[in-house]
Coordinates of C-alpha atoms (C1' of nucleotides) in Angstrom, one line a residue:
Chain A
X181 CA -86.2 -74.0 16.2
X182 CA -85.3 -77.8 15.1
X183 CA -89.0 -78.1 13.5
X184 CA -88.2 -74.9 11.3
X185 CA -84.6 -76.2 10.3
X186 CA -86.2 -79.4 9.4
X187 CA -88.9 -77.8 7.2
X188 CA -86.5 -75.7 5.5
X189 CA -84.4 -78.8 4.7
X190 CA -87.5 -80.6 3.4
X191 CA -88.4 -77.7 1.0
X192 CA -85.3 -77.4 -0.2
X193 CA -85.5 -81.2 -1.7
X194 CA -87.9 -82.7 -4.1
X195 CA -90.1 -85.4 -3.2
X196 CA -88.1 -88.1 -4.8
X197 CA -84.8 -87.1 -3.1
X198 CA -86.6 -86.9 0.5
X199 CA -87.8 -90.6 0.4
X200 CA -84.1 -92.3 1.1
X201 CA -83.6 -89.4 3.2
X202 CA -86.4 -89.9 5.2
X203 CA -86.0 -93.7 5.6
X204 CA -82.3 -93.1 6.5
X205 CA -83.2 -90.5 9.3
X206 CA -86.1 -92.2 10.5
X207 CA -84.8 -92.6 13.9
X208 CA -84.1 -88.8 14.1
X209 CA -87.8 -88.2 13.0
X210 CA -89.0 -90.4 15.6
X211 CA -87.2 -88.5 18.5
X212 CA -88.4 -85.1 17.1
X213 CA -92.0 -86.4 16.9
X214 CA -91.7 -87.6 20.6
X215 CA -90.5 -84.1 21.4
X216 CA -92.6 -82.2 19.3
X217 CA -95.2 -80.9 21.9
X218 CA -92.3 -79.8 24.2
X219 CA -90.4 -78.2 21.1
X220 CA -93.5 -76.2 20.5
X221 CA -93.9 -75.0 24.0
X222 CA -90.1 -74.2 23.8
X223 CA -90.9 -71.9 20.8
X224 CA -93.7 -70.2 22.6
X225 CA -91.6 -69.5 25.5
X226 CA -89.0 -67.8 23.0
X227 CA -91.8 -66.0 21.3
X228 CA -92.9 -64.6 24.7
X229 CA -89.4 -63.5 25.1
X230 CA -88.9 -65.7 28.1
X231 CA -85.6 -67.3 28.2
X232 CA -86.0 -71.0 28.7
X233 CA -82.5 -71.2 30.1
X234 CA -81.8 -68.6 32.2
X235 CA -78.5 -68.4 34.1
X236 CA -79.1 -68.5 37.6
X237 CA -81.8 -68.4 40.3
X238 CA -81.5 -66.7 43.9
X239 CA -82.7 -69.4 46.2
X240 CA -83.6 -68.3 49.9
X241 CA -84.3 -72.1 51.1
X242 CA -84.1 -75.7 50.0
X243 CA -87.2 -77.6 50.5
X244 CA -85.9 -79.4 53.3
X245 CA -85.2 -76.1 55.0
X246 CA -88.7 -74.9 54.2
X247 CA -90.1 -77.9 56.0
X248 CA -87.7 -77.8 58.9
X249 CA -88.5 -73.9 59.4
X250 CA -92.0 -74.2 58.7
X251 CA -93.5 -72.7 61.7
X252 CA -91.2 -69.7 61.8
X253 CA -91.5 -69.1 58.3
X254 CA -95.2 -69.4 57.9
X255 CA -95.9 -67.1 60.9
X256 CA -93.5 -64.3 59.8
X257 CA -95.2 -64.7 56.2
X258 CA -91.8 -64.6 54.9
X259 CA -91.6 -64.8 51.1
X260 CA -89.4 -67.7 50.2
X261 CA -87.7 -68.7 46.9
X262 CA -86.9 -72.1 46.1
X263 CA -86.2 -74.2 42.8
X264 CA -86.4 -77.7 41.5
X265 CA -87.7 -80.1 39.1
X266 CA -91.3 -80.6 38.4
X267 CA -92.1 -84.2 39.1
X268 CA -96.0 -84.0 39.0
X269 CA -98.8 -81.7 38.1
X270 CA -102.3 -82.0 39.2
X271 CA -104.5 -79.2 37.3
X272 CA -107.7 -78.0 38.6
X273 CA -108.8 -75.7 35.9
X274 CA -108.2 -72.0 37.6
X275 CA -105.6 -73.6 40.0
X276 CA -102.7 -76.1 39.8
X277 CA -100.9 -78.3 42.2
X278 CA -97.3 -79.5 41.4
X279 CA -94.7 -81.5 43.1
X280 CA -91.4 -80.2 42.8
X281 CA -88.2 -81.9 43.9
X282 CA -84.6 -80.6 44.8
X283 CA -81.9 -82.5 46.1
X284 CA -83.0 -82.2 49.8
X285 CA -86.5 -83.1 49.5
X286 CA -89.8 -82.9 47.4
X287 CA -92.2 -80.0 47.9
X288 CA -95.7 -79.2 46.7
X289 CA -96.6 -76.0 45.0
X290 CA -100.0 -74.5 44.4
X291 CA -100.6 -71.8 41.9
X292 CA -104.0 -69.7 41.6
X293 CA -105.0 -67.9 38.7
X294 CA -106.5 -65.1 41.1
X295 CA -102.8 -64.8 42.7
X296 CA -100.9 -64.8 39.5
X297 CA -103.3 -63.2 37.0
X298 CA -102.2 -63.8 33.5
X299 CA -99.0 -65.3 34.4
X300 CA -101.0 -68.2 35.3
X301 CA -101.3 -69.2 31.8
X302 CA -97.5 -69.7 31.2
X303 CA -97.4 -72.6 33.5
X304 CA -99.3 -74.4 30.7
X305 CA -96.2 -74.4 28.9
X306 CA -94.2 -76.2 31.7
X307 CA -93.8 -79.9 32.0
X308 CA -93.1 -82.7 34.0
X309 CA -89.2 -82.6 34.1
X310 CA -88.6 -78.8 33.6
X311 CA -86.6 -77.1 36.4
X312 CA -88.4 -74.2 37.9
X313 CA -88.2 -71.5 40.5
X314 CA -91.0 -70.4 42.8
X315 CA -91.5 -67.5 45.1
X316 CA -94.4 -67.5 47.9
X317 CA -95.5 -68.0 51.0
X318 CA -95.7 -71.4 52.9
X319 CA -98.9 -72.9 54.3
X320 CA -100.4 -76.0 55.0
X321 CA -103.3 -77.4 52.9
X322 CA -106.4 -78.8 54.7
X323 CA -104.6 -82.3 54.5
X324 CA -101.7 -81.0 56.4
X325 CA -99.3 -80.8 53.7
X326 CA -96.8 -78.0 53.8
X327 CA -97.0 -76.0 50.3
X328 CA -95.8 -72.8 48.6
X329 CA -98.5 -70.5 47.7
X330 CA -96.9 -69.2 44.6
X331 CA -96.8 -65.5 43.7
X332 CA -94.2 -65.9 41.2
X333 CA -92.4 -68.3 39.2
X334 CA -89.9 -68.8 36.3
X335 CA -88.9 -71.7 34.1
X336 CA -85.2 -72.4 34.8
X337 CA -84.5 -75.4 32.2
X338 CA -86.8 -76.7 29.7
X339 CA -86.9 -80.5 29.5
X340 CA -87.6 -82.0 26.0
X341 CA -88.2 -85.7 27.1
X342 CA -90.6 -87.0 29.1
X343 CA -89.5 -88.9 32.4
X344 CA -90.0 -92.4 33.3
X345 CA -93.4 -93.3 34.9
X346 CA -94.0 -91.6 38.1
X347 CA -95.4 -94.5 40.0
X348 CA -93.4 -97.7 38.9
X349 CA -90.4 -95.6 38.7
X350 CA -87.6 -97.0 36.2
X351 CA -87.1 -100.7 36.6
X352 CA -85.3 -101.7 33.2
X353 CA -81.9 -102.6 34.6
X354 CA -79.9 -101.8 31.7
X355 CA -81.2 -98.4 31.0
X356 CA -80.7 -97.9 34.8
X357 CA -77.3 -98.7 34.4
X358 CA -76.9 -96.9 30.8
X359 CA -78.6 -93.7 31.8
X360 CA -77.9 -93.7 35.5
X361 CA -79.1 -89.9 35.6
X362 CA -82.5 -91.3 35.0
X363 CA -82.2 -93.8 37.7
X364 CA -81.1 -91.0 40.0
X365 CA -83.9 -88.6 39.0
X366 CA -87.0 -91.2 39.4
X367 CA -85.7 -93.5 42.2
X368 CA -84.7 -91.6 45.2
X369 CA -83.3 -94.5 47.1
X370 CA -80.4 -95.1 44.7
X371 CA -79.4 -91.5 45.0
X372 CA -79.3 -92.4 48.9
X373 CA -76.9 -95.5 48.1
X374 CA -74.6 -93.3 46.3
X375 CA -74.5 -90.5 48.9
X376 CA -73.9 -93.6 51.4
X377 CA -71.0 -94.7 49.3
X378 CA -69.4 -91.3 49.3
X379 CA -69.8 -90.9 53.3
X380 CA -68.1 -94.3 53.3
X381 CA -65.1 -93.3 51.6
X382 CA -65.1 -90.2 53.5
X383 CA -65.0 -92.4 56.9
X384 CA -62.5 -94.5 55.4
X385 CA -60.3 -91.4 55.1
X386 CA -60.9 -90.1 58.2
X387 CA -60.2 -93.3 60.0
X388 CA -56.8 -93.5 58.5
X389 CA -56.0 -89.9 59.0
X390 CA -57.1 -90.0 62.5
X391 CA -54.7 -93.0 62.9
X392 CA -51.9 -90.9 61.7
X393 CA -51.7 -92.1 57.9
X394 CA -50.6 -90.0 55.3
X395 CA -52.7 -90.2 52.0
X396 CA -50.5 -90.4 49.0
X397 CA -51.0 -90.1 45.3
X398 CA -49.0 -92.5 43.1
X399 CA -49.1 -93.2 39.3
X400 CA -51.7 -94.7 37.6
X401 CA -49.7 -94.9 34.3
X402 CA -47.1 -97.4 35.0
X403 CA -44.4 -98.5 32.8
X404 CA -44.4 -102.1 34.7
X405 CA -47.4 -103.1 36.4
X406 CA -47.3 -105.2 39.5
X407 CA -48.6 -105.8 42.9
X408 CA -51.2 -108.4 42.1
X409 CA -52.0 -110.9 39.5
X410 CA -54.2 -109.6 36.7
X411 CA -54.0 -108.7 33.2
X412 CA -53.4 -104.8 32.7
X413 CA -55.1 -102.3 30.4
X414 CA -52.1 -101.2 27.9
X415 CA -51.8 -97.9 26.5
X416 CA -49.0 -95.9 24.4
X417 CA -47.3 -93.0 25.9
X418 CA -46.2 -90.9 22.6
X419 CA -43.8 -88.2 24.1
X420 CA -41.8 -91.2 25.7
X421 CA -42.4 -93.4 22.8
X422 CA -43.1 -96.7 25.0
X423 CA -46.0 -98.7 26.2
X424 CA -47.6 -97.8 29.7
X425 CA -50.2 -99.7 31.8
X426 CA -52.9 -98.6 33.8
X427 CA -52.1 -99.7 37.3
X428 CA -53.4 -103.2 38.6
X429 CA -52.3 -102.1 42.0
X430 CA -50.3 -99.5 43.7
X431 CA -48.4 -101.6 46.1
X432 CA -45.0 -101.5 44.7
X433 CA -45.2 -97.5 44.6
X434 CA -46.5 -97.3 48.3
X435 CA -43.7 -99.9 49.4
X436 CA -41.1 -97.2 47.5
X437 CA -42.7 -94.6 50.0
X438 CA -42.0 -96.8 53.0
X439 CA -38.5 -97.1 52.0
X440 CA -38.4 -93.0 51.6
X441 CA -39.0 -92.8 55.2
X442 CA -42.6 -92.5 55.6
X443 CA -44.0 -94.7 58.3
X444 CA -47.8 -94.6 57.7
X445 CA -49.2 -94.3 54.1
X446 CA -52.4 -94.8 52.4
X447 CA -54.0 -94.2 48.8
X448 CA -57.8 -94.5 48.1
X449 CA -56.9 -95.4 44.5
X450 CA -58.7 -96.5 41.1
X451 CA -57.1 -99.9 39.7
X452 CA -57.9 -101.3 36.4
X453 CA -58.0 -105.0 35.3
X454 CA -58.6 -106.2 32.2
X455 CA -60.7 -109.2 33.0
X456 CA -64.1 -110.4 32.9
X457 CA -67.3 -108.3 34.2
X458 CA -69.7 -109.8 36.7
X459 CA -71.6 -109.5 39.7
X460 CA -68.4 -108.9 41.9
X461 CA -66.0 -107.4 39.3
X462 CA -66.1 -104.2 37.1
X463 CA -62.8 -103.5 35.1
X464 CA -62.2 -100.3 37.1
X465 CA -62.5 -100.4 40.7
X466 CA -61.8 -98.7 44.0
X467 CA -59.3 -99.9 46.4
X468 CA -57.4 -98.6 49.6
X469 CA -53.7 -99.8 50.1
X470 CA -52.3 -99.0 53.4
X471 CA -48.8 -99.4 54.8
X472 CA -47.4 -99.2 58.0
X473 CA -43.9 -99.6 59.1
X474 CA -42.6 -101.5 62.3
X475 CA -45.8 -103.7 62.3
X476 CA -46.6 -107.0 61.1
X477 CA -49.6 -108.9 60.1
X478 CA -51.0 -109.2 63.3
X479 CA -50.7 -105.6 63.8
X480 CA -52.7 -105.1 60.7
X481 CA -55.4 -107.3 61.9
X482 CA -56.1 -105.2 64.9
X483 CA -56.3 -102.3 62.7
X484 CA -58.9 -103.8 60.7
X485 CA -61.0 -105.0 63.7
X486 CA -60.8 -101.3 64.8
X487 CA -61.6 -100.0 61.2
X488 CA -64.7 -102.4 60.6
X489 CA -66.4 -101.2 64.0
X490 CA -65.4 -97.8 63.2
X491 CA -67.4 -98.1 59.8
X492 CA -70.5 -99.8 61.3
X493 CA -70.7 -97.2 64.0
X494 CA -70.4 -94.0 62.0
X495 CA -72.3 -95.6 58.7
X496 CA -75.1 -98.1 60.2
X497 CA -75.3 -97.1 64.0
X498 CA -75.5 -101.0 64.4
X499 CA -72.7 -103.7 65.0
X500 CA -74.7 -105.9 62.9
X501 CA -74.7 -106.2 59.2
X502 CA -77.3 -107.6 56.5
X503 CA -76.4 -108.7 53.1
X504 CA -78.5 -110.7 50.8
X505 CA -81.1 -111.8 53.6
X506 CA -78.3 -113.1 56.1
X507 CA -77.2 -111.2 59.1
X508 CA -73.9 -111.2 61.3
X509 CA -72.7 -109.7 64.0
X510 CA -69.2 -108.0 64.5
X511 CA -67.7 -108.5 67.5
X512 CA -63.8 -108.6 68.1
X513 CA -61.7 -110.3 68.1
X514 CA -62.7 -111.7 64.9
X515 CA -62.7 -115.7 64.1
X516 CA -59.3 -116.8 62.8
X517 CA -58.9 -119.9 60.7
X518 CA -55.8 -121.3 59.2
X519 CA -55.7 -121.6 55.4
X520 CA -53.8 -124.7 55.1
X521 CA -55.6 -126.4 58.1
X522 CA -59.0 -125.6 56.9
X523 CA -58.3 -126.9 53.1
X524 CA -56.4 -129.8 54.5
X525 CA -59.3 -130.9 56.6
X526 CA -61.7 -130.6 53.6
X527 CA -59.6 -132.3 51.0
X528 CA -58.3 -135.1 53.4
X529 CA -54.6 -134.5 52.4
X530 CA -51.8 -131.9 52.9
X531 CA -51.9 -129.6 50.1
X532 CA -48.3 -128.4 51.1
X533 CA -46.8 -131.9 50.4
X534 CA -49.6 -133.1 47.8
X535 CA -48.5 -134.7 44.6
X536 CA -49.9 -133.0 41.4
X537 CA -52.4 -136.0 40.8
X538 CA -54.0 -135.4 44.1
X539 CA -54.5 -131.8 43.4
X540 CA -56.1 -132.6 39.9
X541 CA -58.4 -135.2 41.2
X542 CA -59.8 -132.8 43.8
X543 CA -59.9 -130.2 41.0
X544 CA -62.1 -132.6 39.2
X545 CA -64.2 -133.4 42.2
X546 CA -65.3 -130.2 42.7
X547 CA -65.7 -129.0 39.1
X548 CA -62.7 -126.9 38.8
X549 CA -60.9 -126.6 35.2
X550 CA -57.6 -127.5 36.2
X551 CA -55.7 -128.0 32.9
X552 CA -54.6 -124.5 32.5
X553 CA -53.8 -123.6 36.2
X554 CA -50.8 -123.2 37.9
X555 CA -50.3 -125.1 41.2
X556 CA -51.2 -122.2 43.3
X557 CA -54.2 -121.2 41.4
X558 CA -55.4 -124.7 41.7
X559 CA -54.9 -124.4 45.2
X560 CA -56.9 -120.8 45.6
X561 CA -59.6 -122.1 43.6
X562 CA -60.1 -125.1 45.9
X563 CA -60.0 -122.8 48.7
X564 CA -62.4 -120.4 47.3
X565 CA -64.9 -123.4 46.5
X566 CA -64.5 -125.4 49.8
X567 CA -63.9 -122.7 52.3
X568 CA -64.4 -119.2 51.5
X569 CA -67.7 -119.6 49.9
X570 CA -69.2 -121.0 53.3
X571 CA -67.6 -118.4 55.5
X572 CA -70.2 -116.1 56.7
X573 CA -69.1 -114.6 59.9
X574 CA -66.2 -112.2 60.0
X575 CA -63.4 -114.2 59.8
X576 CA -59.5 -113.8 59.3
X577 CA -58.1 -116.5 57.0
X578 CA -54.6 -116.7 58.0
X579 CA -51.1 -117.9 56.9
X580 CA -51.5 -118.7 53.3
X581 CA -49.2 -121.1 51.2
X582 CA -46.0 -119.3 50.0
X583 CA -46.9 -120.3 46.3
X584 CA -49.9 -118.0 46.0
X585 CA -48.3 -114.8 47.8
X586 CA -45.3 -113.5 46.1
X587 CA -45.2 -110.5 48.0
X588 CA -45.8 -111.7 51.6
X589 CA -43.0 -112.4 54.0
X590 CA -42.3 -116.1 54.9
X591 CA -44.2 -117.3 58.1
X592 CA -42.0 -117.2 61.0
X593 CA -42.6 -120.6 62.1
X594 CA -43.2 -122.6 58.8
X595 CA -41.3 -121.6 56.1
X596 CA -43.9 -123.0 53.3
X597 CA -46.5 -120.4 54.6
X598 CA -46.4 -116.7 54.6
X599 CA -47.7 -114.5 57.0
X600 CA -50.8 -113.3 55.2
X601 CA -54.6 -113.0 56.0
X602 CA -57.5 -112.4 53.9
X603 CA -60.7 -110.8 55.7
X604 CA -63.9 -112.7 54.5
X605 CA -67.5 -112.0 55.4
X606 CA -70.6 -113.3 53.6
X607 CA -68.3 -115.5 51.5
X608 CA -66.8 -112.1 50.1
X609 CA -63.2 -111.2 50.3
X610 CA -63.1 -107.5 51.6
X611 CA -59.4 -107.3 52.7
X612 CA -55.9 -108.8 51.9
X613 CA -52.9 -108.1 54.0
X614 CA -49.4 -109.4 54.9
X615 CA -46.5 -109.0 56.6
X616 CA -44.4 -107.2 53.6
X617 CA -41.6 -109.1 52.2
X618 CA -38.6 -106.7 52.4
X619 CA -35.7 -109.1 52.0
X620 CA -34.6 -108.1 48.4
X621 CA -32.8 -111.1 47.5
X622 CA -36.0 -113.3 48.4
X623 CA -38.3 -110.9 46.5
X624 CA -36.0 -111.1 43.6
X625 CA -36.3 -115.0 44.0
X626 CA -40.1 -114.9 44.3
X627 CA -40.5 -112.6 41.3
X628 CA -38.5 -114.9 38.9
X629 CA -40.3 -117.9 40.1
X630 CA -43.6 -115.7 39.3
X631 CA -42.5 -114.9 35.8
X632 CA -41.4 -118.4 34.8
X633 CA -44.9 -119.9 36.0
X634 CA -46.4 -117.3 33.6
X635 CA -47.2 -118.7 30.1
X636 CA -46.4 -115.5 28.2
X637 CA -43.5 -113.6 29.5
X638 CA -45.4 -110.1 29.1
X639 CA -44.5 -108.8 32.0
X640 CA -40.9 -107.9 33.5
X641 CA -39.4 -107.7 36.9
X642 CA -39.4 -104.1 38.5
X643 CA -35.8 -103.8 38.8
X644 CA -36.5 -100.0 40.2
X645 CA -38.7 -101.6 43.0
X646 CA -36.0 -104.3 43.8
X647 CA -33.4 -101.4 44.0
X648 CA -35.4 -99.6 46.6
X649 CA -35.9 -102.5 48.7
X650 CA -32.0 -103.2 48.4
X651 CA -31.6 -99.8 50.0
X652 CA -33.8 -101.1 52.9
X653 CA -37.3 -101.3 53.8
X654 CA -38.3 -101.5 57.6
X655 CA -40.6 -104.3 58.6
X656 CA -44.1 -103.5 57.3
X657 CA -47.5 -104.5 57.4
X658 CA -49.6 -103.6 54.5
X659 CA -53.2 -104.0 53.5
X660 CA -55.5 -103.7 50.7
X661 CA -59.2 -103.1 51.2
X662 CA -61.9 -103.4 48.1
X663 CA -64.0 -100.5 48.4
X664 CA -66.6 -101.7 45.9
X665 CA -67.1 -104.9 47.7
X666 CA -67.0 -103.4 51.0
X667 CA -69.8 -100.9 49.8
X668 CA -71.8 -103.7 48.4
X669 CA -71.6 -105.5 51.9
X670 CA -72.2 -102.5 53.9
X671 CA -75.0 -101.1 51.7
X672 CA -76.7 -104.5 51.1
X673 CA -76.6 -104.4 47.4
X674 CA -76.2 -107.8 45.7
X675 CA -74.2 -106.4 42.6
X676 CA -71.0 -104.4 42.2
X677 CA -73.1 -102.2 39.4
X678 CA -75.2 -101.2 42.2
X679 CA -72.5 -99.4 44.0
X680 CA -70.9 -98.0 40.9
X681 CA -72.5 -95.1 39.3
X682 CA -71.5 -95.8 35.5
X683 CA -70.8 -99.5 35.3
X684 CA -69.0 -100.7 32.3
X685 CA -71.4 -102.3 30.0
X686 CA -71.0 -103.1 26.1
X687 CA -71.8 -100.9 23.3
X688 CA -75.2 -100.1 22.5
X689 CA -76.3 -101.2 19.3
Chain B
rG152 C1' -65.9 -118.6 26.7
rG153 C1' -70.5 -122.2 28.1
rG154 C1' -75.6 -122.5 30.2
rU155 C1' -80.6 -120.3 31.4
rC156 C1' -84.0 -116.6 31.1
rG157 C1' -85.2 -111.9 29.2
rU158 C1' -86.2 -107.9 25.1
rU159 C1' -94.1 -105.6 23.0
rA160 C1' -96.0 -97.5 23.0
rG161 C1' -91.8 -92.5 26.0
rC162 C1' -92.2 -95.7 31.3
rU163 C1' -94.3 -100.1 33.8
rC164 C1' -96.6 -104.5 31.9
rA165 C1' -100.7 -107.8 29.7
rG166 C1' -101.1 -110.4 24.9
rU167 C1' -105.2 -117.6 25.2
rU168 C1' -104.0 -123.0 20.6
rG169 C1' -100.6 -119.4 15.5
rG170 C1' -105.9 -115.5 13.4
rC171 C1' -107.4 -107.4 13.5
rA172 C1' -101.4 -104.9 18.4
rG173 C1' -103.7 -104.0 24.3
rA174 C1' -103.9 -101.6 29.5
rG175 C1' -102.1 -98.2 33.4
rC176 C1' -99.0 -94.0 33.7
rA177 C1' -97.1 -89.9 30.4
rC178 C1' -98.6 -87.0 26.2
rC179 C1' -102.7 -84.0 23.1
rG180 C1' -107.9 -81.5 23.6
rG181 C1' -112.2 -80.3 26.9
rA182 C1' -114.4 -79.9 32.3
rU183 C1' -112.6 -78.7 37.2
rU184 C1' -110.2 -72.8 42.9
rU185 C1' -107.3 -77.4 48.7
rU186 C1' -105.1 -81.7 45.1
rU187 C1' -101.5 -85.4 46.3
rA188 C1' -100.9 -92.3 41.9
rA189 C1' -106.4 -85.9 41.8
rU190 C1' -110.9 -87.2 39.1
rC191 C1' -114.5 -87.2 34.8
rC192 C1' -115.0 -87.0 29.0
rG193 C1' -112.3 -87.8 24.5
rG194 C1' -107.7 -88.8 21.5
rU195 C1' -102.6 -89.4 19.8
rG196 C1' -98.9 -92.7 19.9
rG197 C1' -96.0 -99.6 17.6
rC198 C1' -90.0 -101.9 12.4
rC199 C1' -93.8 -106.6 18.9
rA200 C1' -84.8 -106.1 19.8
rC201 C1' -82.5 -107.4 14.9
rA202 C1' -82.0 -110.9 10.3
rG203 C1' -83.6 -115.3 8.3
rG204 C1' -87.0 -119.7 8.1
rU205 C1' -91.6 -122.5 8.8
rU206 C1' -96.9 -121.4 7.5
rC207 C1' -102.7 -119.4 3.9
rG208 C1' -101.4 -116.4 8.4
rA209 C1' -96.0 -115.5 13.3
rA210 C1' -95.4 -110.6 18.6
rU211 C1' -96.3 -116.1 19.5
rC212 C1' -93.0 -121.8 16.5
rC213 C1' -87.9 -122.9 14.7
rU214 C1' -82.5 -120.9 13.4
rG215 C1' -78.8 -117.1 14.0
rU216 C1' -77.1 -112.3 15.5
rA217 C1' -77.3 -108.0 19.3
rC218 C1' -77.9 -106.3 24.1
rG219 C1' -78.9 -107.3 29.2
rA220 C1' -79.7 -110.7 33.9
rC221 C1' -78.3 -114.9 36.6
rC222 C1' -75.3 -119.3 37.0
rC223 C1' -70.7 -121.7 35.6
rA224 C1' -65.4 -121.5 33.7

RNA sequence: GGGUCGUUAGCUCAGUUGGCAGAGCACCGGAUUUUUAAUCCGGUGGCCACAGGUUCGAAUCCUGUACGACCCA
């Protein structure tokens, strides 16, 4: 069809006008040439009144079902109908072996001219990558492979481009990310990873449902962004004639629900942060936030211990976890270390009473660019560099300085600290939790301090949230878990892009 | 934002000191009725990422740009 179309266009133009046209559309022509053979076959199918893109196929068995039910099906000589994509073809003149794949498995099919008659020739119009349906009986070849002896077959969708190589697969990491569908076709282990990720999210949901939590849905488009420290993506709402932000967290909305009387809520949410992309960061990422009334961070720590054990038992069948060639065991209670004690020991002075000069000096010593950072940010960088990086075993780091935790409740025994923990394993933060700040007067002060520390006063205080707190929020424990990082660690994938189907990349040239 | 490395056929990769652009798979033609990375014979396919520079001569050396990976911020 395309070939005819292009021929017509060429006939309508004289040679001189064609030349620049040819140069301009070189890319288009190159695609045409590479697809030429397949387009011819497509044309051939049309001529034979065979629809290369039919509407459906009645399948009796998936390939996995055929393999599982082989004894019964072969004994009964039952005619089966299956379908899938052609992955390999081995022609032998008057017979053909082909390997097909559906979602469940691969399957060999065997076509013989003496069985198919004139229809046998039609298979010559099929290519690797095409979807086909086959009917026939299953048997074992002399090498013992379960195979369908085909009595009838049909094209289900013609493929116009050749797939990446069958043996080496697709390795180019850029193409794997940009054209994930190719990665999924030729690298079955990648399909397995994303299936496991889906199973993981299902387990997370089941765990919290089973523990009496209710899943909620809160706004992704927010008039004021909050609940974290990050630059937002900004958009404009025409009908309301105002700027809106894609959420960086859903904390402040879930807390409104606790004010509203729910006692156990969670949301599995996609959050958006307008910041750098690297091995641990994608601008859109998945979180689960959990809030439970009448408990504190101690209660949440217990919940996290149960949660991790539940995931390991149901996802990997083992209480050990391997990530980047290191192995750890999960045994409760998890280790606890105090944030300030660990950091003070490394630094040799007390960060809570430190002078600015001491902090700056330490930053310089450890290669941290301290000039543009707030005190809190300096402390957190030092912590990341000196402590977090080296924590491999599952560990709760607890009791953070107040300056770096504007939404957490002051520690009951030390008012310079808050009741907070981060759950760290393999040097990676998997969870962050507080005894939630529910004192509206204190919360307002913290927001004001936070706003004053910002260089650009872009964001405003969420008055509606403060008003909600003023109506009263019960004591509450809150938890946030980064699902992508959790997936990385549980599935032993070194980059966040390996657990996100379509990671963000720059635009192609 | 900075540093290091990479980009060669649809895919996986070679390419020597700067001297004709290569292989395997895929594709096309031929042989082949139990193969399975089928095999055998023959063939097509390249803006060597892009733009400059050095040179008699550049995939190769130099500069810049784009995209990607890793590290740092």
